[in-house]
Short mmCIF file of C-alpha atoms in Angstrom, two decimals:
data_model
loop_
_atom_site.label_atom_id
_atom_site.label_comp_id
_atom_site.label_asym_id
_atom_site.label_seq_id
_atom_site.Cartn_x
_atom_site.Cartn_y
_atom_site.Cartn_z
CA UNK A 237 0.00 0.00 0.00
CA UNK A 238 2.95 2.34 0.69
CA UNK A 239 4.18 2.21 -2.90
CA UNK A 240 0.73 3.18 -4.21
CA UNK A 241 0.55 6.10 -1.79
CA UNK A 242 4.02 7.24 -2.86
CA UNK A 243 2.95 7.08 -6.51
CA UNK A 244 -0.07 9.26 -5.79
CA UNK A 245 2.07 11.86 -4.00
CA UNK A 246 4.47 12.01 -6.92
CA UNK A 247 1.59 12.51 -9.35
CA UNK A 248 0.23 15.40 -7.30
CA UNK A 249 3.67 17.02 -7.18
CA UNK A 250 4.02 16.69 -10.93
CA UNK A 251 0.65 18.29 -11.51
CA UNK A 252 1.28 21.21 -9.16
CA UNK A 253 4.77 21.88 -10.54
CA UNK A 254 3.45 22.81 -14.00
CA UNK A 255 2.30 26.34 -14.82
CA UNK A 256 -1.45 26.70 -15.17
CA UNK A 257 -1.43 29.89 -17.24
CA UNK A 258 0.39 28.50 -20.28
CA UNK A 259 -2.46 26.64 -21.99
CA UNK A 260 -1.95 27.33 -25.66
CA UNK A 261 -3.49 24.23 -27.21
CA UNK A 262 -7.01 22.90 -26.78
CA UNK A 263 -7.07 19.65 -24.84
CA UNK A 264 -9.33 17.12 -26.61
CA UNK A 265 -10.41 15.72 -23.24
CA UNK A 266 -11.62 19.10 -21.91
CA UNK A 267 -14.86 19.19 -23.86
CA UNK A 268 -15.77 15.69 -22.69
CA UNK A 269 -14.66 15.78 -19.07
CA UNK A 270 -17.41 17.29 -16.92
CA UNK A 271 -17.25 14.97 -13.90
CA UNK A 272 -15.78 11.64 -12.85
CA UNK A 273 -17.90 8.54 -12.77
CA UNK A 274 -17.29 5.39 -10.75
CA UNK A 275 -20.32 3.15 -11.13
CA UNK A 276 -19.48 -0.31 -9.82
CA UNK A 277 -21.33 -3.52 -10.56
CA UNK A 278 -19.90 -6.86 -9.52
CA UNK A 279 -20.64 -10.19 -7.92
CA UNK A 280 -18.75 -11.53 -4.94
CA UNK A 281 -15.78 -12.66 -7.01
CA UNK A 282 -16.25 -11.19 -10.40
CA UNK A 283 -18.48 -13.38 -12.55
CA UNK A 284 -20.74 -10.48 -13.52
CA UNK A 285 -20.37 -7.66 -15.99
CA UNK A 286 -17.60 -5.50 -14.61
CA UNK A 287 -16.45 -7.23 -11.44
CA UNK A 288 -14.17 -6.03 -8.69
CA UNK A 289 -15.64 -2.54 -8.20
CA UNK A 290 -13.23 -1.22 -10.79
CA UNK A 291 -15.67 1.28 -12.27
CA UNK A 292 -17.94 1.61 -15.27
CA UNK A 293 -16.67 4.77 -16.98
CA UNK A 294 -13.53 6.56 -18.09
CA UNK A 295 -12.08 9.11 -15.69
CA UNK A 296 -11.11 11.58 -18.41
CA UNK A 297 -13.89 11.67 -20.98
CA UNK A 298 -17.58 10.95 -21.30
CA UNK A 299 -17.53 9.65 -24.88
CA UNK A 300 -15.15 6.80 -25.61
CA UNK A 301 -14.54 3.23 -26.71
CA UNK A 302 -11.80 1.10 -25.24
CA UNK A 303 -10.53 -2.10 -23.74
CA UNK A 304 -9.83 -2.92 -20.11
CA UNK A 305 -8.20 -5.77 -18.22
CA UNK A 306 -8.66 -6.42 -14.53
CA UNK A 307 -7.43 -9.08 -12.13
CA UNK A 308 -8.78 -10.28 -8.80
CA UNK A 309 -6.89 -12.51 -6.37
CA UNK A 310 -8.68 -14.61 -3.75
CA UNK A 311 -8.12 -17.61 -1.56
CA UNK A 312 -10.77 -20.04 -0.31
CA UNK A 313 -10.71 -22.59 2.52
CA UNK A 314 -11.65 -26.16 1.61
CA UNK A 315 -12.99 -27.67 4.81
CA UNK A 316 -14.75 -26.97 8.09
CA UNK A 317 -11.76 -26.80 10.44
CA UNK A 318 -9.25 -24.08 11.24
CA UNK A 319 -6.41 -26.16 9.81
CA UNK A 320 -8.23 -26.90 6.54
CA UNK A 321 -6.18 -26.04 3.42
CA UNK A 322 -6.49 -22.71 1.61
CA UNK A 323 -6.39 -22.57 -2.18
CA UNK A 324 -5.60 -19.65 -4.49
CA UNK A 325 -8.11 -18.27 -7.00
CA UNK A 326 -7.19 -16.00 -9.90
CA UNK A 327 -10.01 -14.14 -11.70
CA UNK A 328 -9.21 -12.37 -14.98
CA UNK A 329 -11.47 -10.27 -17.22
CA UNK A 330 -10.93 -8.48 -20.52
CA UNK A 331 -13.67 -6.00 -21.45
CA UNK A 332 -14.66 -4.10 -24.53
CA UNK A 333 -16.47 -1.04 -23.20
CA UNK A 334 -17.78 2.32 -24.32
CA UNK A 335 -19.95 5.30 -23.41
CA UNK A 336 -22.08 7.27 -25.88
CA UNK A 337 -24.33 10.32 -25.26
CA UNK A 338 -27.87 10.02 -26.62
CA UNK A 339 -28.94 13.51 -25.53
CA UNK A 340 -27.64 16.47 -23.57
CA UNK A 341 -28.47 14.83 -20.24
CA UNK A 342 -28.50 11.11 -21.02
CA UNK A 343 -25.52 8.82 -21.58
CA UNK A 344 -25.60 5.10 -22.35
CA UNK A 345 -22.75 2.77 -21.38
CA UNK A 346 -22.22 -0.79 -22.57
CA UNK A 347 -19.60 -3.45 -21.96
CA UNK A 348 -18.87 -6.96 -23.12
CA UNK A 349 -16.57 -9.01 -20.83
CA UNK A 350 -14.55 -12.13 -21.50
CA UNK A 351 -13.52 -14.06 -18.37
CA UNK A 352 -10.73 -16.57 -17.81
CA UNK A 353 -10.50 -17.80 -14.23
CA UNK A 354 -8.24 -20.29 -12.46
CA UNK A 355 -8.35 -21.94 -9.07
CA UNK A 356 -6.42 -24.50 -7.09
CA UNK A 357 -8.24 -27.61 -5.80
CA UNK A 358 -7.32 -30.73 -3.88
CA UNK A 359 -7.20 -32.65 -7.16
CA UNK A 360 -5.27 -30.05 -9.18
CA UNK A 361 -5.82 -26.74 -10.92
CA UNK A 362 -9.14 -25.93 -12.60
CA UNK A 363 -9.87 -23.24 -15.18
CA UNK A 364 -12.93 -21.80 -16.93
CA UNK A 365 -13.24 -19.20 -19.67
CA UNK A 366 -15.85 -17.64 -21.92
CA UNK A 367 -17.91 -14.56 -22.77
CA UNK A 368 -19.52 -12.99 -19.71
CA UNK A 369 -22.80 -11.16 -19.19
CA UNK A 370 -23.38 -8.04 -21.29
CA UNK A 371 -24.43 -4.91 -19.38
CA UNK A 372 -26.16 -1.76 -20.66
CA UNK A 373 -26.64 1.24 -18.37
CA UNK A 374 -28.28 4.65 -18.92
CA UNK A 375 -27.55 7.61 -16.65
CA UNK A 376 -29.62 10.82 -16.52
CA UNK A 377 -28.10 14.07 -15.25
CA UNK A 378 -30.74 15.33 -12.86
CA UNK A 379 -28.87 18.43 -11.69
CA UNK A 380 -25.65 20.30 -12.41
CA UNK A 381 -24.53 23.77 -11.38
CA UNK A 382 -22.89 26.18 -13.82
CA UNK A 383 -19.12 26.10 -13.49
CA UNK A 384 -18.70 29.85 -13.84
CA UNK A 385 -21.41 30.91 -11.41
CA UNK A 386 -20.70 29.15 -8.14
CA UNK A 387 -17.91 28.45 -5.66
CA UNK A 388 -18.58 24.71 -5.82
CA UNK A 389 -19.81 22.64 -8.75
CA UNK A 390 -22.40 19.96 -7.96
CA UNK A 391 -23.56 17.15 -10.23
CA UNK A 392 -26.27 14.59 -9.48
CA UNK A 393 -27.05 11.62 -11.72
CA UNK A 394 -29.65 8.85 -11.56
CA UNK A 395 -29.94 5.82 -13.78
CA UNK A 396 -30.66 2.19 -14.36
CA UNK A 397 -29.69 -0.70 -16.55
CA UNK A 398 -29.89 -4.37 -17.32
CA UNK A 399 -27.48 -7.32 -17.43
CA UNK A 400 -28.26 -10.06 -19.95
CA UNK A 401 -27.35 -13.74 -19.30
CA UNK A 402 -24.93 -14.09 -22.22
CA UNK A 403 -22.34 -15.83 -20.01
CA UNK A 404 -22.54 -19.53 -19.17
CA UNK A 405 -23.58 -20.57 -15.66
CA UNK A 406 -22.16 -23.91 -14.43
CA UNK A 407 -24.41 -25.42 -11.77
CA UNK A 408 -21.62 -27.67 -10.49
CA UNK A 409 -19.45 -24.67 -9.57
CA UNK A 410 -22.26 -23.05 -7.55
CA UNK A 411 -21.91 -25.76 -4.90
CA UNK A 412 -18.24 -25.04 -4.24
CA UNK A 413 -16.73 -22.89 -1.47
CA UNK A 414 -16.76 -19.91 -3.84
CA UNK A 415 -20.03 -20.07 -5.85
CA UNK A 416 -18.95 -17.06 -7.95
CA UNK A 417 -16.41 -19.15 -9.85
CA UNK A 418 -18.45 -18.58 -13.02
CA UNK A 419 -18.30 -16.67 -16.29
CA UNK A 420 -21.99 -15.69 -15.98
CA UNK A 421 -24.86 -15.66 -13.51
CA UNK A 422 -27.33 -17.17 -16.01
CA UNK A 423 -29.91 -14.58 -14.95
CA UNK A 424 -31.41 -11.26 -16.04
CA UNK A 425 -30.30 -8.70 -13.47
CA UNK A 426 -31.35 -5.07 -13.00
CA UNK A 427 -29.28 -2.09 -11.89
CA UNK A 428 -30.27 1.08 -10.02
CA UNK A 429 -27.58 3.74 -9.66
CA UNK A 430 -27.02 7.23 -8.30
CA UNK A 431 -23.95 9.44 -8.21
CA UNK A 432 -23.07 12.79 -6.67
CA UNK A 433 -19.95 14.79 -7.53
CA UNK A 434 -18.73 17.99 -5.90
CA UNK A 435 -15.79 19.97 -7.34
CA UNK A 436 -13.75 23.04 -6.46
CA UNK A 437 -11.47 24.02 -9.36
CA UNK A 438 -9.30 20.95 -10.06
CA UNK A 439 -10.14 19.13 -6.82
CA UNK A 440 -13.25 17.04 -6.26
CA UNK A 441 -15.05 14.24 -4.51
CA UNK A 442 -17.06 11.57 -6.30
CA UNK A 443 -19.60 9.53 -4.32
CA UNK A 444 -21.54 6.59 -5.71
CA UNK A 445 -24.32 4.26 -4.53
CA UNK A 446 -25.96 1.51 -6.57
CA UNK A 447 -28.04 -1.60 -6.06
CA UNK A 448 -28.14 -4.75 -8.22
CA UNK A 449 -31.38 -6.77 -8.25
CA UNK A 450 -30.68 -10.37 -9.28
CA UNK A 451 -33.19 -12.90 -10.50
CA UNK A 452 -33.36 -16.69 -10.58
CA UNK A 453 -31.70 -18.41 -13.53
CA UNK A 454 -32.88 -21.51 -15.42
CA UNK A 455 -31.02 -23.75 -12.95
CA UNK A 456 -33.19 -22.40 -10.09
CA UNK A 457 -30.18 -20.57 -8.66
CA UNK A 458 -30.25 -16.91 -7.66
CA UNK A 459 -27.26 -14.86 -6.56
CA UNK A 460 -28.04 -12.45 -3.73
CA UNK A 461 -28.81 -8.81 -4.41
CA UNK A 462 -25.82 -6.51 -4.04
CA UNK A 463 -25.22 -3.00 -2.69
CA UNK A 464 -22.13 -1.06 -3.83
CA UNK A 465 -20.83 2.26 -2.55
CA UNK A 466 -17.68 4.33 -3.09
CA UNK A 467 -16.05 7.67 -2.41
CA UNK A 468 -13.13 8.99 -4.48
CA UNK A 469 -11.03 12.15 -4.06
CA UNK A 470 -9.48 13.32 -7.32
CA UNK A 471 -7.38 16.06 -8.87
CA UNK A 472 -7.84 16.99 -12.53
CA UNK A 473 -4.84 18.59 -14.25
CA UNK A 474 -4.51 19.50 -17.92
CA UNK A 475 -2.00 21.32 -20.08
CA UNK A 476 -2.06 21.55 -23.86
CA UNK A 477 -3.12 18.08 -25.06
CA UNK A 478 -2.00 16.30 -21.85
CA UNK A 479 -4.33 15.43 -18.95
CA UNK A 480 -3.84 13.52 -15.72
CA UNK A 481 -6.29 12.57 -12.95
CA UNK A 482 -4.81 10.94 -9.80
CA UNK A 483 -7.35 9.55 -7.32
CA UNK A 484 -7.57 7.94 -3.90
CA UNK A 485 -10.58 6.66 -1.97
CA UNK A 486 -12.57 3.67 -0.79
CA UNK A 487 -15.13 1.22 -2.17
CA UNK A 488 -17.47 -1.22 -0.45
CA UNK A 489 -19.69 -4.12 -1.44
CA UNK A 490 -22.46 -5.85 0.52
CA UNK A 491 -23.84 -9.19 -0.72
CA UNK A 492 -27.11 -10.78 0.32
CA UNK A 493 -27.49 -14.57 0.54
CA UNK A 494 -27.78 -16.76 -2.54
CA UNK A 495 -30.84 -19.00 -3.07
CA UNK A 496 -31.32 -22.36 -4.77
CA UNK A 497 -34.80 -23.86 -5.29
CA UNK A 498 -36.09 -20.97 -3.13
CA UNK A 499 -33.92 -22.10 -0.22
CA UNK A 500 -31.41 -19.72 1.34
CA UNK A 501 -27.85 -21.03 1.12
CA UNK A 502 -25.74 -20.67 4.24
CA UNK A 503 -22.49 -18.69 4.17
CA UNK A 504 -23.11 -17.06 0.79
CA UNK A 505 -23.58 -13.49 2.01
CA UNK A 506 -20.89 -11.05 3.10
CA UNK A 507 -19.32 -7.64 2.81
CA UNK A 508 -15.95 -6.09 2.02
CA UNK A 509 -14.37 -2.62 2.23
CA UNK A 510 -11.44 -1.63 -0.02
CA UNK A 511 -9.00 1.24 -0.11
CA UNK A 512 -8.17 2.26 -3.67
CA UNK A 513 -5.65 4.38 -5.54
CA UNK A 514 -5.20 5.04 -9.22
CA UNK A 515 -4.74 7.49 -12.07
CA UNK A 516 -5.60 8.11 -15.69
CA UNK A 517 -3.51 10.04 -18.22
CA UNK A 518 -4.55 11.29 -21.65
CA UNK A 519 -2.70 12.58 -24.69
CA UNK A 520 -4.62 13.76 -27.75
CA UNK A 521 -7.49 11.25 -28.10
CA UNK A 522 -5.77 8.33 -26.36
CA UNK A 523 -5.79 7.63 -22.62
CA UNK A 524 -4.34 5.07 -20.23
CA UNK A 525 -5.59 4.28 -16.73
CA UNK A 526 -4.58 2.06 -13.83
CA UNK A 527 -6.21 1.27 -10.47
CA UNK A 528 -5.37 -0.89 -7.47
CA UNK A 529 -7.54 -1.93 -4.53
CA UNK A 530 -6.56 -3.50 -1.20
CA UNK A 531 -9.03 -4.86 1.37
CA UNK A 532 -9.37 -2.98 4.66
CA UNK A 533 -12.05 -5.18 6.22
CA UNK A 534 -13.94 -8.20 4.88
CA UNK A 535 -16.30 -11.02 5.78
CA UNK A 536 -17.05 -13.12 2.69
CA UNK A 537 -19.01 -16.40 2.74
CA UNK A 538 -18.66 -16.82 6.50
CA UNK A 539 -14.90 -16.29 6.37
CA UNK A 540 -14.34 -19.12 3.88
CA UNK A 541 -13.24 -16.75 1.10
CA UNK A 542 -10.71 -13.94 1.43
CA UNK A 543 -9.88 -11.25 -1.11
CA UNK A 544 -6.21 -10.38 -1.50
CA UNK A 545 -6.14 -7.51 -4.01
CA UNK A 546 -7.59 -6.22 -7.28
CA UNK A 547 -6.04 -4.15 -10.06
CA UNK A 548 -6.90 -2.98 -13.55
CA UNK A 549 -5.52 -1.19 -16.61
CA UNK A 550 -7.42 0.33 -19.53
CA UNK A 551 -6.77 1.94 -22.92
CA UNK A 552 -9.44 4.25 -24.38
CA UNK A 553 -10.03 6.27 -27.53
CA UNK A 554 -12.00 9.49 -27.16
CA UNK A 555 -14.86 9.86 -29.66
#
């Protein structure tokens, strides 16, 4: 965690060392960047659309297409006793994602994930891979102050979306210690989201709250509904065609119990709180971003699953 904090400090020093009054070239990201967005939708170990609370939008621009990779590391205990063995789990996702405005106040995001996961077992390593569940989300800007008429800029958004069961659900994996070892939930799920951003010049705070309503799939299995929340402090710096946005904050996830044949499954609920740090840099129409998350406190599946860390990188092209 210390090396991530050091990186953030260095980024802030770099941003503040540059002169702000020498902007001679129009930054292509300026006309798109009005606020940061961190909408997070994920299942307990990443079998859903985005996974890992890594965010649903670019930090620099509202209109983009791109590709993102993120990794989640877990370990699960195989047994009922304190000395039962722990096995490593490695969840990987590559996403094609984008965000397109359909009106002045409405933006539609979509992403298509491909998962390839690995886990250790008592009988050897096991792997699964395949296309995940496609997600489409629309956000409506309910309120935004004028930047040139107030000391603080406020932005409030509300929205909703849907996740289609395009990923395969394996019923056999749902009975394991970690039932989220899947490439899809096999169910139609619904998303409700809200976001509030407050800014003062280049500094700001982004807060997010969303709720995922999950339905029963064709195998009579239903993952528990999920609450996500996050708060992110950020600094937006730009000069000529170069932009950089360092960030630091927290993210939390709360999972309700899973059900099978309308029966609640024990030790399938839980919660986790992460600290996170990251940045995104842009030059002309291209941008690169990276994020890392470390658990602060967690209680997943009755203590039988532990998260180690999560990280992601993304490359975007501004439309």
